[in-house]
Coordinates of N, CA, C and O and ligand atoms in Angstrom, one line a residue:
M624 N -28.6 1.2 -74.2 CA -30.1 1.5 -74.3 C -30.3 3.0 -73.9 O -29.6 3.5 -73.0
K625 N -31.2 3.6 -74.5 CA -31.4 5.0 -74.2 C -32.4 5.2 -73.1 O -33.1 4.3 -72.7
D626 N -32.4 6.4 -72.5 CA -33.3 6.8 -71.5 C -34.7 6.9 -72.1 O -34.9 7.2 -73.2
I627 N -35.7 6.8 -71.2 CA -37.0 7.1 -71.6 C -37.5 8.2 -70.8 O -36.9 8.6 -69.8
K628 N -38.7 8.8 -71.2 CA -39.3 9.9 -70.5 C -40.5 9.4 -69.8 O -41.4 8.7 -70.4
I629 N -40.6 9.7 -68.5 CA -41.9 9.4 -67.8 C -42.3 10.7 -67.1 O -41.5 11.4 -66.5
T630 N -43.6 11.0 -67.2 CA -44.1 12.2 -66.5 C -44.9 11.7 -65.3 O -45.7 10.8 -65.3
V631 N -44.5 12.3 -64.2 CA -45.2 12.0 -62.9 C -45.8 13.3 -62.4 O -45.2 14.4 -62.3
I632 N -47.1 13.2 -62.2 CA -47.9 14.4 -61.7 C -48.0 14.2 -60.2 O -48.5 13.1 -59.7
D633 N -47.5 15.1 -59.4 CA -47.5 14.9 -57.9 C -48.8 15.3 -57.3 O -49.8 15.6 -58.0
R634 N -48.9 15.2 -56.0 CA -50.2 15.4 -55.3 C -50.7 16.9 -55.3 O -51.8 17.2 -55.0
E635 N -49.8 17.8 -55.7 CA -50.1 19.2 -55.9 C -50.4 19.5 -57.4 O -50.4 20.7 -57.7
D636 N -50.5 18.5 -58.2 CA -50.8 18.6 -59.6 C -49.6 19.2 -60.4 O -49.8 19.8 -61.4
V637 N -48.4 19.1 -59.8 CA -47.2 19.6 -60.5 C -46.7 18.5 -61.4 O -46.5 17.4 -60.9
K638 N -46.4 18.8 -62.6 CA -45.8 17.8 -63.6 C -44.3 17.7 -63.5 O -43.7 18.7 -63.5
H639 N -43.8 16.5 -63.4 CA -42.4 16.3 -63.4 C -42.0 15.4 -64.6 O -42.5 14.3 -64.6
E640 N -41.2 15.9 -65.5 CA -40.8 15.1 -66.6 C -39.4 14.5 -66.2 O -38.4 15.2 -66.1
L641 N -39.4 13.1 -66.1 CA -38.2 12.5 -65.6 C -37.5 11.7 -66.8 O -38.2 11.1 -67.6
D642 N -36.2 11.8 -66.8 CA -35.4 11.0 -67.7 C -35.0 9.8 -66.9 O -34.5 9.8 -65.9
V643 N -35.4 8.6 -67.5 CA -35.3 7.4 -66.7 C -34.4 6.4 -67.5 O -34.8 6.1 -68.7
P644 N -33.4 5.9 -67.0 CA -32.6 4.8 -67.6 C -33.3 3.5 -67.6 O -34.1 3.2 -66.7
T645 N -33.2 2.8 -68.7 CA -33.9 1.5 -68.8 C -33.0 0.3 -68.5 O -33.4 -0.9 -68.6
D646 N -31.7 0.6 -68.3 CA -30.7 -0.5 -68.1 C -30.3 -0.7 -66.7 O -29.3 -1.3 -66.4
M647 N -31.1 -0.2 -65.7 CA -30.7 -0.3 -64.3 C -31.7 -1.1 -63.5 O -31.6 -1.1 -62.3
N648 N -32.7 -1.7 -64.2 CA -33.7 -2.5 -63.5 C -34.4 -1.7 -62.5 O -34.7 -2.3 -61.4
L649 N -34.7 -0.5 -62.7 CA -35.4 0.4 -61.7 C -36.9 0.2 -61.9 O -37.4 -0.1 -63.0
N650 N -37.6 0.3 -60.8 CA -39.1 0.4 -60.9 C -39.5 1.8 -60.7 O -38.7 2.7 -60.3
L651 N -40.8 2.1 -61.0 CA -41.2 3.4 -60.9 C -41.2 4.1 -59.5 O -40.9 5.3 -59.4
M652 N -41.3 3.2 -58.5 CA -41.2 3.8 -57.1 C -39.8 4.2 -56.9 O -39.5 5.3 -56.4
E653 N -38.8 3.4 -57.3 CA -37.4 3.8 -57.1 C -37.0 5.1 -58.0 O -36.3 5.9 -57.5
V654 N -37.6 5.2 -59.2 CA -37.4 6.3 -60.0 C -37.9 7.6 -59.3 O -37.2 8.6 -59.2
C655 N -39.1 7.5 -58.8 CA -39.7 8.7 -58.1 C -38.9 9.1 -56.9 O -38.6 10.2 -56.6
K656 N -38.4 8.1 -56.1 CA -37.6 8.4 -55.0 C -36.3 9.0 -55.4 O -35.8 10.0 -54.7
S657 N -35.7 8.5 -56.5 CA -34.4 9.1 -56.9 C -34.5 10.6 -57.3 O -33.6 11.3 -57.3
Y658 N -35.7 10.9 -57.8 CA -36.0 12.3 -58.1 C -36.6 13.1 -56.9 O -37.1 14.2 -57.1
E659 N -36.6 12.5 -55.8 CA -37.1 13.1 -54.5 C -38.6 13.5 -54.6 O -39.0 14.5 -54.0
L660 N -39.3 12.7 -55.4 CA -40.8 12.9 -55.3 C -41.3 12.3 -54.1 O -40.7 11.3 -53.6
P661 N -42.5 12.7 -53.6 CA -43.0 12.2 -52.3 C -43.6 10.8 -52.4 O -44.8 10.7 -52.2
V662 N -42.8 9.9 -52.7 CA -43.2 8.5 -52.7 C -42.4 7.8 -51.6 O -41.2 7.8 -51.7
Q663 N -43.1 7.1 -50.7 CA -42.3 6.6 -49.6 C -41.7 5.2 -49.9 O -40.6 5.0 -49.5
G664 N -42.4 4.4 -50.6 CA -41.8 3.1 -50.9 C -41.5 2.3 -49.6 O -40.4 1.6 -49.5
T665 N -42.4 2.3 -48.6 CA -42.1 1.8 -47.3 C -41.6 0.3 -47.3 O -40.8 -0.1 -46.6
C666 N -42.2 -0.5 -48.2 CA -41.9 -1.9 -48.1 C -40.7 -2.3 -49.0 O -40.4 -3.4 -49.1
G667 N -40.2 -1.3 -49.6 CA -39.0 -1.5 -50.5 C -39.3 -2.2 -51.8 O -38.4 -2.7 -52.4
G668 N -40.6 -2.1 -52.2 CA -40.9 -2.6 -53.5 C -41.4 -4.1 -53.5 O -41.4 -4.7 -54.5
M669 N -42.0 -4.5 -52.4 CA -42.5 -5.9 -52.3 C -44.0 -6.0 -52.5 O -44.5 -7.0 -52.2
A670 N -44.6 -4.9 -52.9 CA -46.1 -4.9 -53.1 C -46.8 -5.2 -51.8 O -47.8 -5.8 -51.8
L671 N -46.3 -4.6 -50.7 CA -46.8 -4.8 -49.4 C -47.3 -3.6 -48.7 O -47.7 -3.6 -47.5
C672 N -47.2 -2.4 -49.3 CA -47.5 -1.2 -48.5 C -48.4 -0.2 -49.3 O -49.1 0.6 -48.6
S673 N -48.4 -0.2 -50.5 CA -49.2 0.7 -51.4 C -48.8 2.2 -51.3 O -49.6 3.0 -51.8
T674 N -47.7 2.5 -50.7 CA -47.3 3.9 -50.6 C -46.8 4.4 -52.0 O -46.6 5.6 -52.2
C675 N -46.7 3.5 -52.9 CA -46.2 3.8 -54.3 C -47.4 3.8 -55.3 O -47.2 3.8 -56.5
H676 N -48.6 3.8 -54.7 CA -49.9 3.7 -55.5 C -49.9 5.0 -56.5 O -49.7 6.1 -56.0
C677 N -50.2 4.7 -57.7 CA -50.3 5.8 -58.7 C -51.4 5.4 -59.7 O -51.9 4.3 -59.8
Y678 N -51.9 6.4 -60.4 CA -52.8 6.2 -61.5 C -52.1 6.4 -62.8 O -51.4 7.4 -63.0
V679 N -52.4 5.4 -63.7 CA -51.8 5.5 -65.1 C -52.7 6.3 -66.0 O -53.9 5.9 -66.2
L680 N -52.3 7.5 -66.4 CA -53.1 8.4 -67.2 C -52.9 8.2 -68.7 O -53.8 8.6 -69.5
S681 N -51.8 7.7 -69.2 CA -51.6 7.5 -70.6 C -52.1 6.1 -70.9 O -52.3 5.2 -70.0
D682 N -52.3 5.8 -72.3 CA -52.9 4.5 -72.6 C -51.8 3.5 -73.0 O -51.9 2.9 -74.1
H683 N -50.8 3.3 -72.2 CA -49.8 2.4 -72.5 C -50.3 1.0 -72.2 O -51.1 0.8 -71.2
E684 N -49.8 0.0 -73.0 CA -50.0 -1.4 -72.6 C -49.0 -1.8 -71.6 O -47.8 -1.9 -71.8
L685 N -49.5 -2.0 -70.4 CA -48.6 -2.3 -69.3 C -48.7 -3.8 -68.9 O -49.7 -4.4 -69.2
P686 N -47.6 -4.4 -68.4 CA -47.7 -5.8 -67.9 C -48.9 -5.9 -66.9 O -49.1 -5.0 -66.1
E687 N -49.6 -7.0 -67.0 CA -50.7 -7.2 -66.1 C -50.2 -7.2 -64.6 O -49.1 -7.6 -64.3
A688 N -51.1 -6.8 -63.7 CA -50.7 -6.8 -62.3 C -50.6 -8.2 -61.8 O -51.4 -9.1 -62.2
S689 N -49.6 -8.5 -61.0 CA -49.5 -9.8 -60.4 C -50.5 -10.0 -59.3 O -51.2 -9.0 -58.9
E690 N -50.7 -11.2 -58.9 CA -51.6 -11.5 -57.8 C -51.3 -10.7 -56.6 O -52.2 -10.1 -55.9
D691 N -50.0 -10.6 -56.3 CA -49.6 -9.8 -55.1 C -50.0 -8.3 -55.2 O -50.5 -7.7 -54.3
E692 N -49.8 -7.8 -56.4 CA -50.2 -6.4 -56.7 C -51.7 -6.2 -56.5 O -52.1 -5.3 -55.9
E693 N -52.4 -7.1 -57.1 CA -53.9 -7.1 -57.0 C -54.3 -7.1 -55.6 O -55.2 -6.4 -55.2
D694 N -53.7 -8.0 -54.8 CA -54.1 -8.2 -53.4 C -53.9 -6.9 -52.6 O -54.7 -6.5 -51.8
M695 N -52.7 -6.3 -52.9 CA -52.4 -5.0 -52.2 C -53.3 -3.9 -52.6 O -53.8 -3.2 -51.7
L696 N -53.6 -3.8 -53.9 CA -54.6 -2.8 -54.3 C -55.9 -3.0 -53.8 O -56.7 -2.0 -53.5
D697 N -56.3 -4.3 -53.5 CA -57.6 -4.5 -52.9 C -57.7 -3.9 -51.5 O -58.8 -3.6 -51.1
Q698 N -56.6 -3.8 -50.9 CA -56.6 -3.2 -49.5 C -56.3 -1.7 -49.5 O -56.3 -1.1 -48.4
A699 N -55.9 -1.2 -50.6 CA -55.5 0.2 -50.6 C -56.7 1.2 -50.7 O -57.8 0.7 -51.0
F700 N -56.5 2.4 -50.4 CA -57.5 3.4 -50.4 C -57.5 4.1 -51.8 O -56.5 4.1 -52.5
F701 N -58.6 4.8 -52.2 CA -58.6 5.6 -53.4 C -58.3 4.8 -54.7 O -57.7 5.4 -55.6
V702 N -58.6 3.5 -54.7 CA -58.2 2.7 -55.9 C -59.2 3.0 -57.0 O -60.4 3.0 -56.8
E703 N -58.7 3.2 -58.2 CA -59.4 3.4 -59.4 C -59.1 2.3 -60.4 O -58.1 1.5 -60.2
D704 N -59.8 2.2 -61.5 CA -59.5 1.2 -62.6 C -58.1 1.3 -63.1 O -57.5 0.3 -63.5
N705 N -57.5 2.5 -63.1 CA -56.2 2.7 -63.6 C -55.1 2.7 -62.5 O -54.0 3.2 -62.7
S706 N -55.4 2.2 -61.3 CA -54.5 2.1 -60.2 C -53.4 1.1 -60.5 O -53.7 0.0 -60.9
R707 N -52.2 1.4 -60.2 CA -51.1 0.4 -60.2 C -50.1 0.8 -59.0 O -50.2 1.9 -58.5
L708 N -49.3 -0.2 -58.6 CA -48.3 0.0 -57.7 C -47.0 0.4 -58.5 O -46.6 -0.4 -59.3
G709 N -46.5 1.5 -58.2 CA -45.3 2.0 -58.9 C -44.1 1.0 -58.8 O -43.4 0.8 -59.8
C710 N -44.0 0.3 -57.7 CA -42.9 -0.6 -57.5 C -43.0 -1.8 -58.4 O -42.0 -2.5 -58.5
Q711 N -44.1 -2.1 -58.9 CA -44.3 -3.2 -59.8 C -44.2 -2.9 -61.2 O -44.4 -3.8 -62.1
L712 N -43.9 -1.7 -61.6 CA -43.8 -1.2 -63.0 C -42.3 -1.0 -63.2 O -41.7 -0.1 -62.7
K713 N -41.7 -1.9 -64.0 CA -40.3 -1.8 -64.4 C -40.1 -0.7 -65.4 O -40.9 -0.6 -66.4
A714 N -39.0 0.1 -65.3 CA -38.7 1.1 -66.3 C -38.1 0.4 -67.5 O -36.9 0.1 -67.6
T715 N -39.0 0.1 -68.5 CA -38.5 -0.6 -69.7 C -38.8 0.4 -70.9 O -39.6 1.3 -70.7
P716 N -38.2 0.1 -72.0 CA -38.5 1.0 -73.2 C -40.0 1.1 -73.5 O -40.5 2.1 -74.0
A717 N -40.8 0.1 -73.1 CA -42.3 0.1 -73.4 C -42.9 1.2 -72.6 O -44.1 1.6 -72.9
L718 N -42.3 1.7 -71.6 CA -42.9 2.8 -70.7 C -42.6 4.2 -71.2 O -42.9 5.1 -70.5
D719 N -41.9 4.3 -72.3 CA -41.5 5.6 -72.8 C -42.8 6.5 -73.0 O -43.7 6.0 -73.6
G720 N -42.8 7.7 -72.4 CA -43.9 8.6 -72.6 C -45.0 8.3 -71.6 O -46.1 9.0 -71.6
L721 N -44.8 7.4 -70.6 CA -45.8 7.1 -69.6 C -46.2 8.3 -68.8 O -45.3 9.1 -68.5
I722 N -47.4 8.5 -68.5 CA -47.9 9.5 -67.6 C -48.6 8.9 -66.4 O -49.6 8.2 -66.6
V723 N -48.1 9.2 -65.2 CA -48.8 8.7 -64.0 C -49.0 9.8 -63.0 O -48.4 10.9 -63.1
K724 N -50.0 9.6 -62.2 CA -50.3 10.6 -61.1 C -50.2 9.9 -59.8 O -50.7 8.8 -59.7
L725 N -49.6 10.5 -58.9 CA -49.5 9.9 -57.5 C -50.8 9.9 -56.9 O -51.5 10.9 -56.8
A726 N -51.2 8.8 -56.3 CA -52.4 8.7 -55.6 C -52.3 9.4 -54.2 O -51.2 9.6 -53.7
P727 N -53.4 9.8 -53.7 CA -53.4 10.5 -52.4 C -52.8 9.6 -51.3 O -52.9 8.4 -51.4
E728 N -52.2 10.2 -50.3 CA -51.6 9.3 -49.2 C -52.8 8.9 -48.4 O -53.7 9.6 -48.1
A729 N -52.7 7.6 -47.9 CA -53.8 7.0 -47.2 C -53.9 7.6 -45.8 O -55.0 7.4 -45.1
N730 N -52.9 8.1 -45.2 CA -52.9 8.5 -43.8 C -52.7 10.0 -43.6 O -52.3 10.7 -44.5
Ligands
LIG888 FE1 -44.6 -0.9 -51.1 FE2 -44.8 -0.5 -53.7 S1 -43.3 0.2 -52.4 S2 -46.1 -1.5 -52.5

């Protein structure tokens, strides 16, 4: 399987174009961390911390948020209609060309 491209805009509005493998079962939080972007991923991807909160700027059809993700987003700050938890988005070929922006840190 080939790599996909995902663009992550950090909190200083700097764009990072990432090459992301789709055969390693990575999620977007793990991808950001592997590129040393400022995403904490405190809960390790369990949808329990919202430190991987991001806004989806491209119009990709994404898998619906699970109940756990919805619950966590209900408690997160700065939530918008396009908010998602990065750790709940798997790097699959369907995400090629995705553009996300990191949400502000809550603390
Ligand atoms: Fe904790 Fe995503 S890493 S909610």
